[in-house]
């Protein structure tokens, strides 16, 4: 049964931003700018104002489709783009200029910033048809300062979205290894395998990291000498606050979304409302909701704690990208639209009171 908590004060807005299909949308870390990349080879950045209006700047330079983009996690004006033209570019939206460029060996389809902002992970693909489809994918780590590769790792199977954990010592790589849905867990900086998670029965397409980790206190006891009425030995207690990730979610061609405990690498829940291949997922800023887009004609918004659907947004026949604003319940989304090609939309809701409470 679906969750009964209603959404209220729903608002939607449509932007005609490109001449061809929009492939990716992403908010900067302040939530004030929204970028989109398109098959028309351009990027557009919107400066969003409190009442929803705003001006935009167009970024030109790519010679093929812009497949994915991501913002610098420390500098709100810098956005990186991965293109099928085999280049990765870094843009400054204040000037509209490309400030860094790297040429790689394959067609770039995925990109992710390291949380500290000094490195970018890029996934590319080279597919050859020799009796059967053969994919040679490469994961490249770029140094943002020089925009030169510092690490590379090849995969002889389909590789899709990539993501860092928040402590930057693990890379998650979604794949279609052996025609199954495998998430490769790599240590960083060695890029050596830590684990291979048999997550789904068909290829894993997308991944999202829960933005709300957990804090805990680690207590250390140290011996100390106290000079009072002679010598006495005592124990000094020092408390150290530590932060660690909570969940990550994976979307698959088998129509399921799985939720994983990031420390135990165990699946804790699946979301089953979608009936076709899941193409894009995103946690909201509080980690309470997960949006999932597919080739169904709706975006599913589910409660992370219960797995139940709380709302569905009607959309076109194939969703390419969804991304929650990092500060509010504002969802940007875009995909294939046979009627209004090149459009991007935003959806804002104010949550009604829920009796279920938030996650720990």
Short mmCIF file of N, CA and C in Angstrom, two decimals, residues 114-232:
data_model
loop_
_atom_site.label_atom_id
_atom_site.label_comp_id
_atom_site.label_asym_id
_atom_site.label_seq_id
_atom_site.Cartn_x
_atom_site.Cartn_y
_atom_site.Cartn_z
N UNK A 114 35.52 14.32 -6.79
CA UNK A 114 35.90 13.89 -5.45
C UNK A 114 35.35 14.92 -4.46
N UNK A 115 34.82 14.51 -3.30
CA UNK A 115 34.18 15.46 -2.38
C UNK A 115 35.03 16.66 -1.99
N UNK A 116 36.35 16.50 -1.92
CA UNK A 116 37.21 17.63 -1.57
C UNK A 116 37.43 18.58 -2.75
N UNK A 117 37.12 18.13 -3.96
CA UNK A 117 37.16 19.00 -5.12
C UNK A 117 38.45 19.03 -5.91
N UNK A 118 39.47 18.27 -5.50
CA UNK A 118 40.76 18.37 -6.20
C UNK A 118 40.91 17.34 -7.32
N UNK A 119 40.00 16.36 -7.42
CA UNK A 119 40.07 15.33 -8.44
C UNK A 119 38.71 15.13 -9.09
N UNK A 120 38.75 14.66 -10.35
CA UNK A 120 37.52 14.32 -11.08
C UNK A 120 37.68 12.91 -11.64
N UNK A 121 36.67 12.07 -11.42
CA UNK A 121 36.64 10.73 -12.01
C UNK A 121 35.79 10.77 -13.28
N UNK A 122 36.31 10.18 -14.37
CA UNK A 122 35.62 10.19 -15.66
C UNK A 122 35.54 8.77 -16.19
N UNK A 123 34.36 8.39 -16.65
CA UNK A 123 34.18 7.10 -17.28
C UNK A 123 33.94 7.27 -18.78
N UNK A 124 34.71 6.55 -19.61
CA UNK A 124 34.49 6.62 -21.05
C UNK A 124 34.25 5.22 -21.60
N UNK A 125 33.89 5.16 -22.87
CA UNK A 125 33.58 3.87 -23.47
C UNK A 125 34.04 3.84 -24.91
N UNK A 126 34.54 2.68 -25.33
CA UNK A 126 34.84 2.40 -26.72
C UNK A 126 34.23 1.04 -27.03
N UNK A 127 33.19 1.00 -27.85
CA UNK A 127 32.50 -0.26 -28.16
C UNK A 127 32.79 -0.67 -29.60
N UNK A 128 33.23 -1.91 -29.79
CA UNK A 128 33.53 -2.45 -31.11
C UNK A 128 32.65 -3.66 -31.38
N UNK A 129 32.23 -3.81 -32.63
CA UNK A 129 31.43 -4.97 -33.00
C UNK A 129 32.33 -5.94 -33.78
N UNK A 130 32.79 -6.98 -33.09
CA UNK A 130 33.60 -8.03 -33.71
C UNK A 130 32.96 -9.35 -33.30
N UNK A 131 32.08 -9.89 -34.14
CA UNK A 131 31.23 -11.04 -33.83
C UNK A 131 30.20 -10.70 -32.78
N UNK A 132 30.62 -10.05 -31.74
CA UNK A 132 29.66 -9.59 -30.73
C UNK A 132 30.14 -8.24 -30.19
N UNK A 133 29.26 -7.55 -29.49
CA UNK A 133 29.60 -6.24 -28.96
C UNK A 133 30.67 -6.37 -27.88
N UNK A 134 31.76 -5.64 -28.05
CA UNK A 134 32.87 -5.68 -27.09
C UNK A 134 33.11 -4.27 -26.56
N UNK A 135 32.99 -4.11 -25.26
CA UNK A 135 33.16 -2.79 -24.66
C UNK A 135 34.47 -2.71 -23.90
N UNK A 136 35.24 -1.69 -24.20
CA UNK A 136 36.46 -1.40 -23.46
C UNK A 136 36.27 -0.05 -22.79
N UNK A 137 36.02 -0.07 -21.51
CA UNK A 137 35.76 1.15 -20.77
C UNK A 137 36.97 1.50 -19.92
N UNK A 138 37.16 2.79 -19.73
CA UNK A 138 38.30 3.25 -18.95
C UNK A 138 37.85 4.27 -17.91
N UNK A 139 38.33 4.09 -16.70
CA UNK A 139 38.12 5.04 -15.62
C UNK A 139 39.38 5.88 -15.49
N UNK A 140 39.23 7.20 -15.60
CA UNK A 140 40.36 8.12 -15.53
C UNK A 140 40.15 9.08 -14.38
N UNK A 141 41.19 9.29 -13.59
CA UNK A 141 41.17 10.29 -12.52
C UNK A 141 41.99 11.49 -12.96
N UNK A 142 41.35 12.67 -13.03
CA UNK A 142 42.02 13.90 -13.45
C UNK A 142 42.36 14.75 -12.24
N UNK A 143 43.56 15.32 -12.24
CA UNK A 143 43.94 16.33 -11.26
C UNK A 143 43.36 17.67 -11.73
N UNK A 144 42.52 18.29 -10.92
CA UNK A 144 41.83 19.52 -11.33
C UNK A 144 42.82 20.65 -11.59
N UNK A 145 43.93 20.71 -10.86
CA UNK A 145 44.89 21.80 -11.02
C UNK A 145 45.57 21.76 -12.38
N UNK A 146 45.95 20.58 -12.83
CA UNK A 146 46.65 20.45 -14.11
C UNK A 146 45.75 19.94 -15.23
N UNK A 147 44.63 19.33 -14.86
CA UNK A 147 43.71 18.66 -15.77
C UNK A 147 44.41 17.56 -16.57
N UNK A 148 45.34 16.88 -15.90
CA UNK A 148 46.05 15.76 -16.48
C UNK A 148 45.66 14.49 -15.72
N UNK A 149 45.62 13.34 -16.43
CA UNK A 149 45.31 12.07 -15.76
C UNK A 149 46.41 11.68 -14.76
N UNK A 150 46.00 11.24 -13.58
CA UNK A 150 46.97 10.74 -12.60
C UNK A 150 46.75 9.25 -12.31
N UNK A 151 45.56 8.72 -12.64
CA UNK A 151 45.29 7.29 -12.49
C UNK A 151 44.37 6.85 -13.62
N UNK A 152 44.54 5.60 -14.06
CA UNK A 152 43.65 5.02 -15.05
C UNK A 152 43.42 3.54 -14.73
N UNK A 153 42.22 3.08 -15.06
CA UNK A 153 41.92 1.65 -14.88
C UNK A 153 40.97 1.22 -15.98
N UNK A 154 41.28 0.12 -16.66
CA UNK A 154 40.46 -0.38 -17.75
C UNK A 154 39.49 -1.46 -17.27
N UNK A 155 38.32 -1.49 -17.92
CA UNK A 155 37.31 -2.52 -17.68
C UNK A 155 36.91 -3.09 -19.04
N UNK A 156 36.83 -4.42 -19.14
CA UNK A 156 36.45 -5.04 -20.40
C UNK A 156 34.98 -5.43 -20.39
N UNK A 157 34.19 -4.56 -19.84
CA UNK A 157 32.74 -4.75 -19.80
C UNK A 157 32.10 -3.39 -19.58
N UNK A 158 30.78 -3.35 -19.70
CA UNK A 158 30.02 -2.10 -19.60
C UNK A 158 30.21 -1.43 -18.24
N UNK A 159 30.60 -0.16 -18.27
CA UNK A 159 30.73 0.64 -17.06
C UNK A 159 29.81 1.85 -17.17
N UNK A 160 29.06 2.11 -16.12
CA UNK A 160 28.12 3.22 -16.14
C UNK A 160 28.49 4.26 -15.07
N UNK A 161 27.55 4.72 -14.28
CA UNK A 161 27.85 5.84 -13.38
C UNK A 161 28.83 5.46 -12.28
N UNK A 162 29.55 6.47 -11.82
CA UNK A 162 30.57 6.31 -10.77
C UNK A 162 30.29 7.30 -9.65
N UNK A 163 30.72 6.97 -8.44
CA UNK A 163 30.50 7.87 -7.30
C UNK A 163 31.56 7.62 -6.24
N UNK A 164 32.00 8.70 -5.58
CA UNK A 164 32.90 8.60 -4.43
C UNK A 164 32.06 8.53 -3.15
N UNK A 165 32.58 7.85 -2.14
CA UNK A 165 31.98 8.01 -0.82
C UNK A 165 32.43 9.36 -0.24
N UNK A 166 31.83 9.81 0.83
CA UNK A 166 32.11 11.16 1.33
C UNK A 166 33.49 11.30 1.94
N UNK A 167 34.11 10.18 2.34
CA UNK A 167 35.47 10.24 2.88
C UNK A 167 36.54 10.04 1.81
N UNK A 168 36.09 9.86 0.56
CA UNK A 168 36.97 9.84 -0.62
C UNK A 168 37.96 8.68 -0.68
N UNK A 169 37.76 7.64 0.10
CA UNK A 169 38.67 6.51 0.04
C UNK A 169 38.08 5.31 -0.71
N UNK A 170 36.85 5.48 -1.23
CA UNK A 170 36.20 4.41 -1.98
C UNK A 170 35.53 5.00 -3.22
N UNK A 171 35.67 4.30 -4.35
CA UNK A 171 34.95 4.60 -5.58
C UNK A 171 33.98 3.47 -5.88
N UNK A 172 32.73 3.83 -6.12
CA UNK A 172 31.72 2.85 -6.54
C UNK A 172 31.53 2.98 -8.05
N UNK A 173 31.57 1.85 -8.76
CA UNK A 173 31.44 1.84 -10.21
C UNK A 173 30.30 0.90 -10.58
N UNK A 174 29.24 1.42 -11.20
CA UNK A 174 28.12 0.57 -11.62
C UNK A 174 28.44 -0.04 -12.98
N UNK A 175 28.14 -1.32 -13.15
CA UNK A 175 28.54 -2.04 -14.36
C UNK A 175 27.46 -3.00 -14.85
N UNK A 176 27.71 -3.51 -16.05
CA UNK A 176 26.91 -4.61 -16.59
C UNK A 176 27.77 -5.84 -16.77
N UNK A 177 28.66 -6.07 -15.84
CA UNK A 177 29.62 -7.17 -15.90
C UNK A 177 28.90 -8.51 -16.02
N UNK A 178 29.35 -9.32 -17.00
CA UNK A 178 28.77 -10.66 -17.23
C UNK A 178 27.26 -10.59 -17.43
N UNK A 179 26.81 -9.47 -18.02
CA UNK A 179 25.38 -9.24 -18.29
C UNK A 179 24.55 -9.25 -17.01
N UNK A 180 25.20 -8.96 -15.89
CA UNK A 180 24.52 -8.84 -14.61
C UNK A 180 24.73 -7.42 -14.07
N UNK A 181 24.09 -7.14 -12.96
CA UNK A 181 24.24 -5.83 -12.34
C UNK A 181 25.23 -5.89 -11.19
N UNK A 182 26.48 -5.55 -11.48
CA UNK A 182 27.55 -5.62 -10.49
C UNK A 182 28.02 -4.21 -10.16
N UNK A 183 28.18 -3.94 -8.86
CA UNK A 183 28.80 -2.69 -8.42
C UNK A 183 30.21 -3.02 -7.96
N UNK A 184 31.19 -2.47 -8.67
CA UNK A 184 32.59 -2.67 -8.28
C UNK A 184 32.95 -1.64 -7.21
N UNK A 185 33.53 -2.11 -6.12
CA UNK A 185 33.95 -1.25 -5.01
C UNK A 185 35.47 -1.18 -5.04
N UNK A 186 36.00 -0.01 -5.34
CA UNK A 186 37.44 0.18 -5.50
C UNK A 186 38.00 1.05 -4.39
N UNK A 187 39.17 0.69 -3.90
CA UNK A 187 39.85 1.55 -2.94
C UNK A 187 40.50 2.71 -3.68
N UNK A 188 40.67 3.83 -2.99
CA UNK A 188 41.38 4.95 -3.59
C UNK A 188 42.48 5.41 -2.63
N UNK A 189 43.72 5.65 -3.15
CA UNK A 189 44.05 5.89 -4.56
C UNK A 189 44.53 4.68 -5.36
N UNK A 190 44.56 3.49 -4.79
CA UNK A 190 45.14 2.35 -5.51
C UNK A 190 44.27 1.87 -6.66
N UNK A 191 42.94 2.13 -6.59
CA UNK A 191 41.96 1.62 -7.55
C UNK A 191 41.93 0.09 -7.59
N UNK A 192 42.36 -0.53 -6.49
CA UNK A 192 42.29 -1.97 -6.37
C UNK A 192 40.91 -2.40 -5.88
N UNK A 193 40.41 -3.55 -6.34
CA UNK A 193 39.06 -3.98 -5.93
C UNK A 193 38.98 -4.35 -4.45
N UNK A 194 37.98 -3.83 -3.79
CA UNK A 194 37.67 -4.21 -2.42
C UNK A 194 36.55 -5.24 -2.37
N UNK A 195 35.60 -5.10 -3.31
CA UNK A 195 34.46 -6.01 -3.33
C UNK A 195 33.76 -5.88 -4.67
N UNK A 196 33.00 -6.91 -5.05
CA UNK A 196 32.12 -6.88 -6.22
C UNK A 196 30.73 -7.27 -5.73
N UNK A 197 29.81 -6.33 -5.77
CA UNK A 197 28.47 -6.55 -5.24
C UNK A 197 27.54 -7.00 -6.36
N UNK A 198 27.01 -8.22 -6.25
CA UNK A 198 26.00 -8.70 -7.19
C UNK A 198 24.68 -8.05 -6.82
N UNK A 199 24.49 -6.85 -7.34
CA UNK A 199 23.39 -6.01 -6.86
C UNK A 199 22.07 -6.29 -7.57
N UNK A 200 22.13 -6.61 -8.88
CA UNK A 200 20.91 -6.75 -9.67
C UNK A 200 21.07 -7.85 -10.71
N UNK A 201 19.95 -8.24 -11.32
CA UNK A 201 19.96 -9.30 -12.33
C UNK A 201 20.21 -8.77 -13.73
N UNK A 202 20.26 -7.44 -13.88
CA UNK A 202 20.60 -6.81 -15.16
C UNK A 202 21.50 -5.62 -14.85
N UNK A 203 22.07 -5.01 -15.89
CA UNK A 203 23.07 -3.97 -15.71
C UNK A 203 22.67 -2.86 -14.75
N UNK A 204 23.61 -2.43 -13.92
CA UNK A 204 23.40 -1.28 -13.04
C UNK A 204 23.71 -0.01 -13.83
N UNK A 205 22.78 0.92 -13.86
CA UNK A 205 22.92 2.13 -14.67
C UNK A 205 23.35 3.36 -13.88
N UNK A 206 22.89 3.48 -12.65
CA UNK A 206 23.07 4.75 -11.94
C UNK A 206 23.27 4.50 -10.45
N UNK A 207 23.86 5.50 -9.79
CA UNK A 207 24.17 5.40 -8.37
C UNK A 207 24.05 6.77 -7.73
N UNK A 208 23.63 6.79 -6.47
CA UNK A 208 23.53 8.04 -5.71
C UNK A 208 23.96 7.77 -4.27
N UNK A 209 24.67 8.73 -3.69
CA UNK A 209 25.13 8.64 -2.30
C UNK A 209 24.21 9.47 -1.41
N UNK A 210 23.74 8.87 -0.34
CA UNK A 210 22.90 9.58 0.63
C UNK A 210 23.69 10.77 1.19
N UNK A 211 23.15 11.99 1.11
CA UNK A 211 23.89 13.17 1.58
C UNK A 211 23.95 13.29 3.09
N UNK A 212 23.16 12.51 3.81
CA UNK A 212 23.10 12.62 5.27
C UNK A 212 23.78 11.42 5.91
N UNK A 213 25.02 11.58 6.29
CA UNK A 213 25.72 10.53 7.01
C UNK A 213 25.38 10.56 8.48
N UNK A 214 26.12 9.80 9.26
CA UNK A 214 25.87 9.73 10.70
C UNK A 214 27.13 10.08 11.47
N UNK A 215 26.93 10.75 12.59
CA UNK A 215 28.04 11.06 13.48
C UNK A 215 28.03 10.09 14.67
N UNK A 216 29.22 9.75 15.14
CA UNK A 216 29.30 9.03 16.40
C UNK A 216 30.56 9.48 17.12
N UNK A 217 30.59 9.23 18.40
CA UNK A 217 31.72 9.64 19.23
C UNK A 217 32.60 8.44 19.53
N UNK A 218 33.88 8.60 19.28
CA UNK A 218 34.87 7.58 19.60
C UNK A 218 35.68 8.07 20.79
N UNK A 219 35.73 7.26 21.84
CA UNK A 219 36.40 7.67 23.08
C UNK A 219 37.72 6.94 23.24
N UNK A 220 38.77 7.70 23.53
CA UNK A 220 40.10 7.15 23.79
C UNK A 220 40.48 7.39 25.25
N UNK A 221 41.11 6.39 25.86
CA UNK A 221 41.59 6.52 27.23
C UNK A 221 43.12 6.53 27.22
N UNK A 222 43.70 7.58 27.80
CA UNK A 222 45.15 7.72 27.85
C UNK A 222 45.61 7.79 29.30
N UNK A 223 46.72 7.13 29.66
CA UNK A 223 47.25 7.28 31.03
C UNK A 223 47.87 8.66 31.19
N UNK A 224 47.71 9.24 32.37
CA UNK A 224 48.29 10.55 32.65
C UNK A 224 48.75 10.58 34.10
N UNK A 225 49.75 11.39 34.40
CA UNK A 225 50.26 11.55 35.76
C UNK A 225 49.78 12.87 36.34
N UNK A 226 49.18 12.82 37.52
CA UNK A 226 48.64 14.01 38.16
C UNK A 226 49.47 14.32 39.40
N UNK A 227 50.00 15.51 39.49
CA UNK A 227 50.79 15.93 40.65
C UNK A 227 49.87 16.61 41.66
N UNK A 228 49.39 15.82 42.58
CA UNK A 228 48.53 16.36 43.63
C UNK A 228 48.64 15.42 44.83
N UNK A 229 49.23 15.96 45.94
CA UNK A 229 49.48 15.12 47.11
C UNK A 229 50.33 13.90 46.73
N UNK A 230 51.38 14.17 46.00
CA UNK A 230 52.24 13.07 45.54
C UNK A 230 51.89 12.70 44.11
N UNK A 231 52.43 11.58 43.64
CA UNK A 231 52.21 11.16 42.26
C UNK A 231 51.04 10.18 42.20
N UNK A 232 50.14 10.45 41.28
CA UNK A 232 49.00 9.57 41.06
C UNK A 232 48.82 9.35 39.56
#
